[in-house]
């Protein structure tokens, strides 16, 4: 395939517990971008998976009274099941317990070691198992990690990566690639973190054994973050010179939550530079969800289970809400009230009614046959058609800046214009007076709805396809190539009795 390649990744998720809304959110954002790019003609590789090693997972397995691998098999499966429940279109699901991944981690270690960037020493300092992160004394706030996680004092032999030597190269890289980290405020945070001086990084542990062994020194386990970050290249078969690595690396986008940006925007590029490998093109850090105004935490018992939300409100309703409610990149609050508002107002009223009333008028007044697209357009027709035909260019820009909420906003502007157009034209009043004009208006409306549904596929795939099915659009005519006036609705389409795509939500 000669198509342009696009490689997008989610973080790989810790399997110490079941997936929650935060995990679903990171992957959902990637899914929307991956689907958009595919529809826009890109050859997309979308990777997700599970991060299964480290002290946190080992401790959780012990607590559950099972072996680490039994434990991780079970929880990894839950994350894999979630990809299906949420209708994620990932091309691959990587597990760090795979042998191939182990081999890649060991190879990366060896390359960095052979290049002279790893030395043996002793670590003494603070470690947070919950964050799987080393903290210096001055980072702690009242004796706990800045994330609120407990820390423990650790003293052990450790290999160190010479991170301090990469400070200038990293700063130069950020200077040369100003959109390497988005949003820009996060880029500034990373720059000031690196400018304030980097310490060498402990990259092996000896006090537990659940992980990848350091090549040549089996008492040491590779630090779980070096292990986990390697997934982005091991999934491409870097170790075995697989053509996927050549085709897809460097990645176009690593999507992460704000809490794990430092690992992706500082440590990962430094490891890659030390191994003489190309660096990712972009890391985007999204914000965090709270639940009805409160921080989500297990101890508060307010963790949101994405499966429950999907069962209660519907899959596309949930996907829509998560992406529409919060400017992507900022923190957001989950509330049942806003969810119901969004379903009833945006989905049911604005989008649902637009489709339902247009198709019903065609069904009742034209025996279901969609009237032909008119030869001559009025000013009003031209206005709405131009809006629709010029939307794709705007959407592309928003997707490439990861402004996912603005993608939705733009599509809803078109929906709102379309609703105004149909209200203004009042085709229902023309049934007896001017059936030809009524047909023209409905043809224009159908054409706009066809475009809207094509553009909605990345966000609410099932529902968008229901609309396209009702319009009898063949499956191979649903890509962006078939939108925006390059193509118009075919002639001689007869629809069935229309059904509403988004029923209103009533609290039971
Ligand atoms: N295993 C590491 C990532 C390794 S990537 C090489 C990890 N896993 S995690 O399971 O703890 O978190 C994965 C993602 O979930 C992160 O992007 C994190 O930001 C996101 N979220 C966890 N809680 C969240 C919210 N409450 N809200 C939004 N996203 C949050 O970190």
Short mmCIF file of C-alpha atoms and ligand atoms in Angstrom, two decimals:
data_model
loop_
_atom_site.label_atom_id
_atom_site.label_comp_id
_atom_site.label_asym_id
_atom_site.label_seq_id
_atom_site.Cartn_x
_atom_site.Cartn_y
_atom_site.Cartn_z
CA UNK A 1 0.00 0.00 0.00
CA UNK A 2 1.36 3.37 -0.95
CA UNK A 3 -0.89 5.26 1.48
CA UNK A 4 0.53 7.74 3.93
CA UNK A 5 1.23 6.00 7.24
CA UNK A 6 -0.08 7.12 10.61
CA UNK A 7 0.99 5.48 13.86
CA UNK A 8 -0.91 6.34 17.05
CA UNK A 9 -0.57 4.81 20.51
CA UNK A 10 -2.36 4.79 23.85
CA UNK A 11 -0.36 4.33 27.03
CA UNK A 12 -0.31 0.68 28.02
CA UNK A 13 -2.46 0.21 31.09
CA UNK A 14 -1.40 -1.19 34.46
CA UNK A 15 -3.22 -4.39 35.17
CA UNK A 16 -3.35 -4.05 38.95
CA UNK A 17 -7.08 -3.35 38.72
CA UNK A 18 -10.04 -3.16 36.35
CA UNK A 19 -10.28 -0.48 33.68
CA UNK A 20 -12.00 2.78 34.66
CA UNK A 21 -13.26 5.81 32.80
CA UNK A 22 -9.78 7.40 32.60
CA UNK A 23 -8.43 4.41 30.69
CA UNK A 24 -11.43 4.37 28.37
CA UNK A 25 -10.96 8.10 27.74
CA UNK A 26 -7.32 7.93 26.59
CA UNK A 27 -8.13 5.09 24.21
CA UNK A 28 -11.32 6.75 22.96
CA UNK A 29 -9.40 9.86 21.94
CA UNK A 30 -6.98 7.68 19.96
CA UNK A 31 -9.82 5.74 18.41
CA UNK A 32 -11.45 8.90 17.07
CA UNK A 33 -8.19 10.12 15.56
CA UNK A 34 -7.38 6.67 14.12
CA UNK A 35 -10.82 6.35 12.53
CA UNK A 36 -10.67 9.88 11.14
CA UNK A 37 -7.27 9.27 9.55
CA UNK A 38 -8.41 5.96 8.03
CA UNK A 39 -11.46 7.59 6.50
CA UNK A 40 -9.13 10.27 5.18
CA UNK A 41 -7.05 7.71 3.29
CA UNK A 42 -4.21 7.05 5.74
CA UNK A 43 -2.82 3.63 6.49
CA UNK A 44 -3.24 3.71 10.27
CA UNK A 45 -1.62 1.59 12.94
CA UNK A 46 -3.38 2.09 16.26
CA UNK A 47 -1.70 0.38 19.21
CA UNK A 48 -2.92 -0.22 22.73
CA UNK A 49 -2.21 -2.85 25.36
CA UNK A 50 -1.25 -3.61 28.95
CA UNK A 51 1.74 -2.82 31.17
CA UNK A 52 2.07 -5.95 33.26
CA UNK A 53 5.37 -5.84 35.14
CA UNK A 54 6.65 -4.01 38.19
CA UNK A 55 6.22 -3.95 41.92
CA UNK A 56 2.67 -2.58 41.83
CA UNK A 57 1.34 -5.50 39.78
CA UNK A 58 3.38 -8.05 41.68
CA UNK A 59 2.01 -6.74 44.99
CA UNK A 60 -1.57 -6.82 43.67
CA UNK A 61 -1.13 -10.44 42.54
CA UNK A 62 0.26 -11.40 45.93
CA UNK A 63 -2.66 -9.77 47.66
CA UNK A 64 -5.05 -11.74 45.43
CA UNK A 65 -3.16 -14.95 46.30
CA UNK A 66 -2.32 -15.86 42.70
CA UNK A 67 0.82 -15.92 40.60
CA UNK A 68 1.65 -12.70 38.74
CA UNK A 69 1.00 -14.26 35.35
CA UNK A 70 -2.39 -15.68 36.39
CA UNK A 71 -3.24 -12.26 37.71
CA UNK A 72 -2.10 -10.34 34.64
CA UNK A 73 -3.79 -12.78 32.23
CA UNK A 74 -7.09 -12.08 33.93
CA UNK A 75 -6.80 -8.31 34.13
CA UNK A 76 -5.24 -7.87 30.72
CA UNK A 77 -8.26 -9.71 29.30
CA UNK A 78 -10.54 -7.14 30.97
CA UNK A 79 -8.72 -4.35 29.17
CA UNK A 80 -8.88 -6.22 25.91
CA UNK A 81 -12.63 -6.77 26.42
CA UNK A 82 -13.06 -3.05 27.02
CA UNK A 83 -11.66 -2.29 23.55
CA UNK A 84 -14.55 -4.33 22.11
CA UNK A 85 -17.19 -2.88 24.43
CA UNK A 86 -16.11 0.66 23.54
CA UNK A 87 -15.83 -0.21 19.82
CA UNK A 88 -12.16 0.77 19.63
CA UNK A 89 -10.56 0.10 16.28
CA UNK A 90 -7.07 -0.74 17.54
CA UNK A 91 -4.97 -2.74 15.10
CA UNK A 92 -2.96 -4.45 17.79
CA UNK A 93 -3.03 -5.20 21.53
CA UNK A 94 0.39 -5.59 23.11
CA UNK A 95 1.16 -7.24 26.44
CA UNK A 96 4.52 -6.62 28.07
CA UNK A 97 4.58 -10.23 29.26
CA UNK A 98 5.02 -11.37 25.62
CA UNK A 99 8.36 -12.95 24.89
CA UNK A 100 8.91 -10.74 21.87
CA UNK A 101 8.48 -7.67 24.01
CA UNK A 102 11.05 -9.02 26.52
CA UNK A 103 13.53 -9.47 23.70
CA UNK A 104 12.97 -5.92 22.51
CA UNK A 105 13.47 -4.49 26.00
CA UNK A 106 16.72 -6.42 26.39
CA UNK A 107 17.90 -5.30 22.98
CA UNK A 108 17.15 -1.65 23.74
CA UNK A 109 19.02 -2.00 27.04
CA UNK A 110 22.02 -3.53 25.28
CA UNK A 111 22.15 -0.85 22.60
CA UNK A 112 22.02 1.94 25.18
CA UNK A 113 24.56 0.11 27.37
CA UNK A 114 26.92 -0.53 24.45
CA UNK A 115 26.67 3.14 23.52
CA UNK A 116 28.07 3.91 26.98
CA UNK A 117 25.01 5.48 28.63
CA UNK A 118 24.37 3.02 31.47
CA UNK A 119 26.52 2.50 34.59
CA UNK A 120 26.17 0.43 37.76
CA UNK A 121 25.78 2.26 41.08
CA UNK A 122 23.61 2.36 44.20
CA UNK A 123 20.23 4.01 44.55
CA UNK A 124 19.11 5.38 47.84
CA UNK A 125 16.03 7.51 47.84
CA UNK A 126 12.25 7.56 47.72
CA UNK A 127 10.10 5.35 45.54
CA UNK A 128 6.37 5.29 45.02
CA UNK A 129 5.03 1.88 44.09
CA UNK A 130 1.66 3.35 43.13
CA UNK A 131 3.29 5.73 40.64
CA UNK A 132 6.21 3.39 39.86
CA UNK A 133 8.33 6.52 40.16
CA UNK A 134 11.51 7.62 41.97
CA UNK A 135 11.16 10.91 43.83
CA UNK A 136 13.84 13.20 45.21
CA UNK A 137 13.51 14.62 48.71
CA UNK A 138 12.66 18.10 47.44
CA UNK A 139 9.80 16.79 45.29
CA UNK A 140 7.90 15.39 48.30
CA UNK A 141 5.11 17.37 49.87
CA UNK A 142 4.63 16.62 53.57
CA UNK A 143 6.35 13.28 53.13
CA UNK A 144 4.25 12.05 50.22
CA UNK A 145 4.58 12.19 46.43
CA UNK A 146 3.17 15.27 44.65
CA UNK A 147 0.53 12.92 43.21
CA UNK A 148 -0.64 12.06 46.72
CA UNK A 149 0.87 8.59 46.55
CA UNK A 150 2.78 7.14 49.51
CA UNK A 151 6.55 6.71 49.13
CA UNK A 152 9.02 4.28 50.65
CA UNK A 153 12.74 4.56 51.25
CA UNK A 154 14.73 2.31 48.93
CA UNK A 155 18.42 1.42 49.04
CA UNK A 156 19.64 -1.03 46.46
CA UNK A 157 22.25 -1.59 43.76
CA UNK A 158 20.96 -0.09 40.56
CA UNK A 159 21.95 0.68 37.01
CA UNK A 160 21.71 4.32 36.06
CA UNK A 161 20.93 5.94 32.73
CA UNK A 162 22.96 9.12 32.20
CA UNK A 163 19.88 11.33 31.76
CA UNK A 164 21.74 14.45 32.93
CA UNK A 165 23.88 14.34 29.78
CA UNK A 166 20.81 14.71 27.55
CA UNK A 167 19.57 18.00 28.92
CA UNK A 168 20.91 20.24 26.14
CA UNK A 169 20.00 17.85 23.37
CA UNK A 170 16.46 17.59 24.71
CA UNK A 171 16.10 21.36 24.96
CA UNK A 172 17.40 21.76 21.41
CA UNK A 173 14.94 19.10 20.25
CA UNK A 174 12.02 20.96 21.89
CA UNK A 175 13.22 24.21 20.32
CA UNK A 176 13.34 22.59 16.87
CA UNK A 177 9.99 20.85 17.35
CA UNK A 178 7.73 23.32 19.11
CA UNK A 179 4.65 21.11 18.77
CA UNK A 180 6.39 18.00 20.10
CA UNK A 181 4.28 18.35 23.23
CA UNK A 182 0.74 19.67 23.12
CA UNK A 183 -1.11 21.52 24.59
CA UNK A 184 1.51 24.33 24.58
CA UNK A 185 1.16 24.89 28.33
CA UNK A 186 2.43 21.33 28.82
CA UNK A 187 5.36 21.95 26.48
CA UNK A 188 6.35 24.85 28.71
CA UNK A 189 6.14 22.67 31.83
CA UNK A 190 8.40 20.08 30.22
CA UNK A 191 10.90 22.70 29.07
CA UNK A 192 11.15 24.21 32.52
CA UNK A 193 11.49 20.77 34.12
CA UNK A 194 14.39 19.92 31.80
CA UNK A 195 15.99 23.38 32.09
CA UNK A 196 16.02 23.11 35.87
CA UNK A 197 18.50 20.22 35.57
CA UNK A 198 18.15 16.48 35.11
CA UNK A 199 19.46 13.82 37.44
CA UNK A 200 20.64 10.43 36.23
CA UNK A 201 17.82 7.94 36.30
CA UNK A 202 17.76 4.64 38.16
CA UNK A 203 16.68 2.05 35.57
CA UNK A 204 16.90 -1.27 37.40
CA UNK A 205 15.53 -2.78 40.61
CA UNK A 206 16.71 -5.74 42.66
CA UNK A 207 14.12 -6.10 45.42
CA UNK A 208 11.51 -8.02 43.42
CA UNK A 209 11.61 -10.14 40.31
CA UNK A 210 8.44 -9.53 38.26
CA UNK A 211 9.81 -8.04 35.06
CA UNK A 212 12.41 -8.27 32.32
CA UNK A 213 15.87 -9.32 33.45
CA UNK A 214 18.78 -6.99 32.74
CA UNK A 215 20.92 -8.62 30.07
CA UNK A 216 24.13 -9.92 31.62
CA UNK A 217 23.06 -9.25 35.23
CA UNK A 218 20.07 -11.33 36.16
CA UNK A 219 19.82 -9.98 39.70
CA UNK A 220 18.43 -6.80 38.21
CA UNK A 221 14.98 -6.23 36.75
CA UNK A 222 14.59 -3.48 34.14
CA UNK A 223 12.74 -0.45 35.58
CA UNK A 224 9.10 -0.85 34.61
CA UNK A 225 8.95 2.48 32.75
CA UNK A 226 11.90 1.63 30.47
CA UNK A 227 10.21 -1.75 29.92
CA UNK A 228 6.79 -0.19 29.23
CA UNK A 229 7.92 2.59 26.90
CA UNK A 230 9.66 0.03 24.71
CA UNK A 231 6.23 -1.37 23.80
CA UNK A 232 5.88 1.36 21.18
CA UNK A 233 8.70 -0.16 19.14
CA UNK A 234 8.44 -3.79 20.16
CA UNK A 235 4.91 -3.90 18.74
CA UNK A 236 6.48 -2.94 15.40
CA UNK A 237 8.99 -5.79 15.59
CA UNK A 238 11.99 -3.46 15.98
CA UNK A 239 14.10 -6.32 17.32
CA UNK A 240 13.54 -8.51 14.29
CA UNK A 241 13.89 -5.75 11.68
CA UNK A 242 10.24 -6.08 10.83
CA UNK A 243 9.06 -3.91 7.96
CA UNK A 244 6.42 -2.38 10.29
CA UNK A 245 9.20 -0.60 12.14
CA UNK A 246 10.50 0.87 8.93
CA UNK A 247 7.00 1.82 7.81
CA UNK A 248 5.51 3.24 10.99
CA UNK A 249 8.35 4.51 13.17
CA UNK A 250 8.64 7.27 14.32
CA UNK A 251 5.16 7.36 15.76
CA UNK A 252 2.93 10.25 14.77
CA UNK A 253 1.27 10.56 18.14
CA UNK A 254 1.64 9.19 21.65
CA UNK A 255 -1.57 10.02 23.50
CA UNK A 256 -1.11 10.18 27.28
CA UNK A 257 -2.72 11.60 30.40
CA UNK A 258 -1.03 14.64 31.98
CA UNK A 259 0.29 12.50 34.86
CA UNK A 260 2.59 10.47 32.62
CA UNK A 261 3.82 13.19 30.29
CA UNK A 262 7.32 13.40 31.78
CA UNK A 263 8.01 9.76 30.98
CA UNK A 264 7.00 10.28 27.37
CA UNK A 265 8.39 13.73 26.70
CA UNK A 266 11.68 13.52 28.62
CA UNK A 267 12.75 9.96 29.42
CA UNK A 268 11.51 8.28 26.24
CA UNK A 269 13.18 10.72 23.82
CA UNK A 270 16.40 10.52 25.87
CA UNK A 271 16.38 6.70 25.74
CA UNK A 272 15.77 6.82 22.00
CA UNK A 273 18.53 9.36 21.40
CA UNK A 274 20.87 7.18 23.45
CA UNK A 275 19.97 4.27 21.18
CA UNK A 276 20.31 6.40 18.01
CA UNK A 277 16.68 5.87 17.12
CA UNK A 278 14.33 8.49 15.64
CA UNK A 279 12.08 10.34 18.09
CA UNK A 280 8.26 10.38 18.11
CA UNK A 281 6.63 13.29 16.32
CA UNK A 282 4.23 14.31 19.05
CA UNK A 283 3.03 13.61 22.59
CA UNK A 284 -0.38 14.97 23.57
CA UNK A 285 -1.29 15.17 27.26
CA UNK A 286 -5.00 15.18 28.06
CA UNK A 287 -6.59 16.19 31.33
CA UNK A 288 -8.19 14.19 34.10
CA UNK A 289 -11.81 13.42 34.94
CA UNK A 290 -13.40 14.03 38.27
CA UNK A 291 -16.72 12.47 39.32
CA UNK A 292 -19.48 14.94 40.25
CA UNK A 293 -16.77 17.41 41.27
CA UNK A 294 -14.66 14.97 43.30
CA UNK A 295 -11.28 13.43 42.53
CA UNK A 296 -11.76 9.84 41.36
CA UNK A 297 -10.13 7.39 43.72
CA UNK A 298 -10.56 3.86 44.94
CA UNK A 299 -10.51 4.96 48.55
CA UNK A 300 -13.40 7.36 47.94
CA UNK A 301 -15.24 4.52 46.21
CA UNK A 302 -16.24 6.76 43.30
CA UNK A 303 -14.39 5.06 40.45
CA UNK A 304 -16.46 5.21 37.26
CA UNK A 305 -16.80 1.90 35.45
CA UNK A 306 -17.05 2.61 31.72
CA UNK A 307 -19.03 -0.58 31.16
CA UNK A 308 -21.74 0.56 33.57
CA UNK A 309 -21.95 3.95 31.86
CA UNK A 310 -22.26 2.34 28.45
CA UNK A 311 -24.99 0.01 29.74
CA UNK A 312 -26.89 2.89 31.29
CA UNK A 313 -26.62 5.53 28.57
CA UNK A 314 -25.56 3.69 25.41
CA UNK A 315 -22.19 3.37 23.72
CA UNK A 316 -22.25 6.26 21.28
CA UNK A 317 -23.92 8.48 23.86
CA UNK A 318 -20.97 7.80 26.18
CA UNK A 319 -18.37 8.32 23.46
CA UNK A 320 -20.05 11.57 22.45
CA UNK A 321 -20.32 12.89 25.98
CA UNK A 322 -16.71 12.19 26.94
CA UNK A 323 -15.38 14.03 23.92
CA UNK A 324 -17.91 16.87 23.77
CA UNK A 325 -18.14 17.83 27.39
CA UNK A 326 -14.55 18.93 27.96
CA UNK A 327 -12.10 20.87 25.79
CA UNK A 328 -9.60 18.16 24.99
CA UNK A 329 -6.46 18.71 27.06
CA UNK A 330 -8.30 20.19 30.06
CA UNK A 331 -9.65 18.47 33.15
CA UNK A 332 -13.34 17.64 33.12
CA UNK A 333 -16.12 16.64 35.42
CA UNK A 334 -18.38 13.68 34.87
CA UNK A 335 -21.95 14.34 35.91
CA UNK A 336 -25.10 12.38 35.21
CA UNK A 337 -27.01 15.61 34.76
CA UNK A 338 -24.73 16.85 31.95
CA UNK A 339 -24.74 13.44 30.34
CA UNK A 340 -28.54 13.42 30.11
CA UNK A 341 -28.57 17.03 28.88
CA UNK A 342 -26.14 16.19 26.09
CA UNK A 343 -28.08 13.09 25.03
CA UNK A 344 -31.44 14.82 24.92
CA UNK A 345 -30.36 18.14 23.51
CA UNK A 346 -27.42 17.49 21.17
CA UNK A 347 -28.08 13.93 20.07
CA UNK A 348 -31.82 13.51 20.26
CA UNK A 349 -33.04 17.01 19.42
CA UNK A 350 -30.38 18.47 17.16
CA UNK A 351 -29.07 15.47 15.25
CA UNK A 352 -31.81 12.87 15.74
CA UNK A 353 -34.70 15.16 14.78
CA UNK A 354 -32.83 16.56 11.80
CA UNK A 355 -32.54 13.09 10.30
CA UNK A 356 -35.94 11.88 11.40
CA UNK A 357 -37.96 14.78 10.03
CA UNK A 358 -36.11 14.89 6.71
CA UNK A 359 -36.40 11.17 6.09
CA UNK A 360 -40.01 11.05 7.26
CA UNK A 361 -40.98 13.79 4.81
CA UNK A 362 -39.33 11.84 2.00
CA UNK A 363 -40.94 8.60 3.09
CA UNK A 364 -44.42 10.10 3.30
CA UNK A 365 -44.42 12.47 0.36
CA UNK A 366 -42.18 10.76 -2.19
CA UNK A 367 -42.90 7.08 -1.49
CA UNK A 368 -39.44 6.86 0.06
CA UNK A 369 -37.61 7.85 -3.14
CA UNK A 370 -34.97 10.48 -2.36
CA UNK A 371 -35.58 13.37 -4.79
CA UNK A 372 -32.76 14.08 -7.24
CA UNK A 373 -30.14 16.68 -6.32
CA UNK A 374 -31.27 19.94 -7.99
CA UNK A 375 -29.61 21.41 -11.10
CA UNK A 376 -29.96 24.99 -9.94
CA UNK A 377 -29.53 26.07 -6.34
CA UNK A 378 -31.07 29.07 -4.59
CA UNK A 379 -28.91 31.32 -2.41
CA UNK A 380 -30.10 29.53 0.71
CA UNK A 381 -29.37 26.13 -0.84
CA UNK A 382 -25.89 27.30 -1.81
CA UNK A 383 -25.20 28.61 1.66
CA UNK A 384 -25.90 25.34 3.44
CA UNK A 385 -24.22 23.23 0.76
CA UNK A 386 -21.09 25.39 0.89
CA UNK A 387 -20.99 25.06 4.65
CA UNK A 388 -21.17 21.31 4.26
CA UNK A 389 -18.72 21.09 1.37
CA UNK A 390 -16.02 23.13 3.09
CA UNK A 391 -16.17 21.40 6.46
CA UNK A 392 -13.63 18.65 5.88
CA UNK A 393 -10.70 21.04 5.52
CA UNK A 394 -11.56 22.61 8.88
CA UNK A 395 -12.00 19.23 10.57
CA UNK A 396 -8.60 18.07 9.35
CA UNK A 397 -6.90 21.02 11.03
CA UNK A 398 -8.69 20.37 14.31
CA UNK A 399 -7.85 16.66 14.26
CA UNK A 400 -4.19 17.39 13.57
CA UNK A 401 -4.13 19.70 16.59
CA UNK A 402 -6.01 17.11 18.68
CA UNK A 403 -8.82 19.63 19.29
CA UNK A 404 -11.38 16.87 19.42
CA UNK A 405 -14.08 18.98 21.08
CA UNK A 406 -13.76 21.48 18.22
CA UNK A 407 -14.22 18.73 15.66
CA UNK A 408 -17.55 17.98 17.29
CA UNK A 409 -18.40 21.64 17.67
CA UNK A 410 -17.85 22.26 13.95
CA UNK A 411 -20.05 19.32 12.97
CA UNK A 412 -22.74 20.62 15.33
CA UNK A 413 -22.53 24.04 13.72
CA UNK A 414 -23.43 22.36 10.46
CA UNK A 415 -26.25 20.45 12.16
CA UNK A 416 -27.55 23.68 13.60
CA UNK A 417 -27.33 25.46 10.22
CA UNK A 418 -29.15 22.52 8.63
CA UNK A 419 -31.91 22.77 11.23
CA UNK A 420 -32.22 26.50 10.53
CA UNK A 421 -32.34 25.82 6.80
CA UNK A 422 -35.15 23.29 7.06
CA UNK A 423 -37.10 25.51 9.47
CA UNK A 424 -36.68 28.47 7.12
CA UNK A 425 -37.61 26.55 3.99
CA UNK A 426 -40.50 24.69 5.70
CA UNK A 427 -40.70 21.94 3.05
CA UNK A 428 -43.75 20.42 4.82
CA UNK A 429 -45.78 23.46 3.78
CA UNK A 430 -45.04 22.85 0.08
CA UNK A 431 -46.56 19.38 -0.29
CA UNK A 432 -49.60 20.72 -2.11
CA UNK A 433 -48.26 24.04 -3.36
CA UNK A 434 -44.90 23.24 -4.91
CA UNK A 435 -43.86 19.62 -4.73
CA UNK A 436 -40.85 20.18 -6.99
CA UNK A 437 -39.37 22.73 -4.64
CA UNK A 438 -40.19 20.53 -1.68
CA UNK A 439 -38.19 17.77 -3.37
CA UNK A 440 -35.24 20.09 -3.98
CA UNK A 441 -35.09 21.12 -0.34
CA UNK A 442 -35.24 17.52 0.82
CA UNK A 443 -32.53 16.51 -1.64
CA UNK A 444 -30.28 19.27 -0.29
CA UNK A 445 -31.07 18.19 3.26
CA UNK A 446 -30.30 14.56 2.49
CA UNK A 447 -27.00 15.54 0.95
CA UNK A 448 -26.07 17.55 4.05
CA UNK A 449 -27.13 14.71 6.35
CA UNK A 450 -25.04 12.29 4.29
CA UNK A 451 -21.99 14.50 4.88
CA UNK A 452 -22.77 14.91 8.56
CA UNK A 453 -23.03 11.14 9.00
CA UNK A 454 -19.78 10.56 7.12
CA UNK A 455 -17.99 13.01 9.43
CA UNK A 456 -19.59 11.55 12.55
CA UNK A 457 -18.27 8.04 11.90
CA UNK A 458 -15.06 8.52 13.93
CA UNK A 459 -16.97 9.82 16.95
CA UNK A 460 -20.19 7.79 17.05
CA UNK A 461 -19.46 5.00 14.55
CA UNK A 462 -22.50 2.81 15.16
CA UNK A 463 -25.03 5.63 15.01
CA UNK A 464 -23.41 7.33 12.03
CA UNK A 465 -23.61 4.04 10.20
CA UNK A 466 -27.27 3.67 11.13
CA UNK A 467 -27.91 7.00 9.42
CA UNK A 468 -25.86 6.01 6.38
CA UNK A 469 -27.69 2.66 6.28
CA UNK A 470 -31.03 4.43 6.30
CA UNK A 471 -29.79 6.49 3.36
CA UNK A 472 -28.73 3.24 1.65
CA UNK A 473 -25.17 4.46 1.18
CA UNK A 474 -22.98 1.50 0.18
CA UNK A 475 -20.22 0.63 2.68
CA UNK A 476 -17.50 1.52 0.20
CA UNK A 477 -18.90 5.04 -0.27
CA UNK A 478 -18.47 6.21 3.32
CA UNK A 479 -14.89 7.53 3.29
CA UNK A 480 -14.07 11.24 3.14
CA UNK A 481 -13.45 10.86 -0.59
CA UNK A 482 -17.20 10.63 -0.95
CA UNK A 483 -17.89 13.81 1.01
CA UNK A 484 -17.81 17.51 0.35
CA UNK A 485 -19.12 17.74 -3.15
CA UNK A 486 -16.53 15.50 -4.78
CA UNK A 487 -19.47 13.20 -5.02
CA UNK A 488 -23.22 13.65 -4.56
CA UNK A 489 -25.91 11.33 -3.37
CA UNK A 490 -26.71 8.74 -6.08
CA UNK A 491 -30.02 8.84 -7.93
CA UNK A 492 -32.81 6.31 -7.49
CA UNK A 493 -32.41 5.57 -3.82
CA UNK A 494 -35.56 4.44 -2.04
CA UNK A 495 -35.45 4.48 1.74
CA UNK A 496 -37.39 2.31 4.19
CA UNK A 497 -39.58 3.73 6.94
CA UNK A 498 -37.14 5.84 9.00
CA UNK A 499 -36.49 5.12 12.68
CA UNK A 500 -35.01 7.49 15.28
CA UNK A 501 -31.29 6.99 15.86
CA UNK A 502 -31.14 8.71 19.26
CA UNK A 503 -34.18 8.20 21.47
CA UNK A 504 -34.51 10.63 24.36
CA UNK A 505 -33.16 9.48 27.70
CA UNK A 506 -35.67 9.28 30.53
CA UNK A 507 -34.44 8.77 34.09
CA UNK A 508 -36.11 5.61 35.43
N1 LIG B 1 1.31 1.92 32.70
C1 LIG B 1 1.43 3.33 32.68
C2 LIG B 1 1.63 3.83 31.26
C3 LIG B 1 2.78 3.25 30.51
S1 LIG B 1 2.86 3.84 28.88
C4 LIG B 1 4.31 3.35 28.29
C5 LIG B 1 0.19 3.97 33.29
N2 LIG B 1 -0.91 3.24 33.32
S2 LIG B 1 -2.28 3.66 34.00
O1 LIG B 1 -3.13 2.52 33.83
O2 LIG B 1 -2.06 4.08 35.35
O3 LIG B 1 -2.85 4.93 33.29
C6 LIG B 1 -3.09 4.99 31.95
C7 LIG B 1 -3.78 6.24 31.49
O4 LIG B 1 -5.03 6.44 32.15
C8 LIG B 1 -2.97 7.49 31.69
O5 LIG B 1 -2.92 8.20 30.45
C9 LIG B 1 -3.75 8.27 32.72
O6 LIG B 1 -3.62 9.65 32.55
C10 LIG B 1 -5.16 7.82 32.43
N3 LIG B 1 -6.02 8.10 33.57
C11 LIG B 1 -6.02 7.51 34.79
N4 LIG B 1 -6.96 8.13 35.57
C12 LIG B 1 -7.55 9.14 34.88
C13 LIG B 1 -8.62 10.04 35.12
N5 LIG B 1 -9.25 10.12 36.27
N6 LIG B 1 -9.01 10.83 34.08
C14 LIG B 1 -8.44 10.75 32.83
N7 LIG B 1 -7.45 9.92 32.60
C15 LIG B 1 -6.84 9.24 33.64
O7 LIG B 1 0.26 5.11 33.69
#
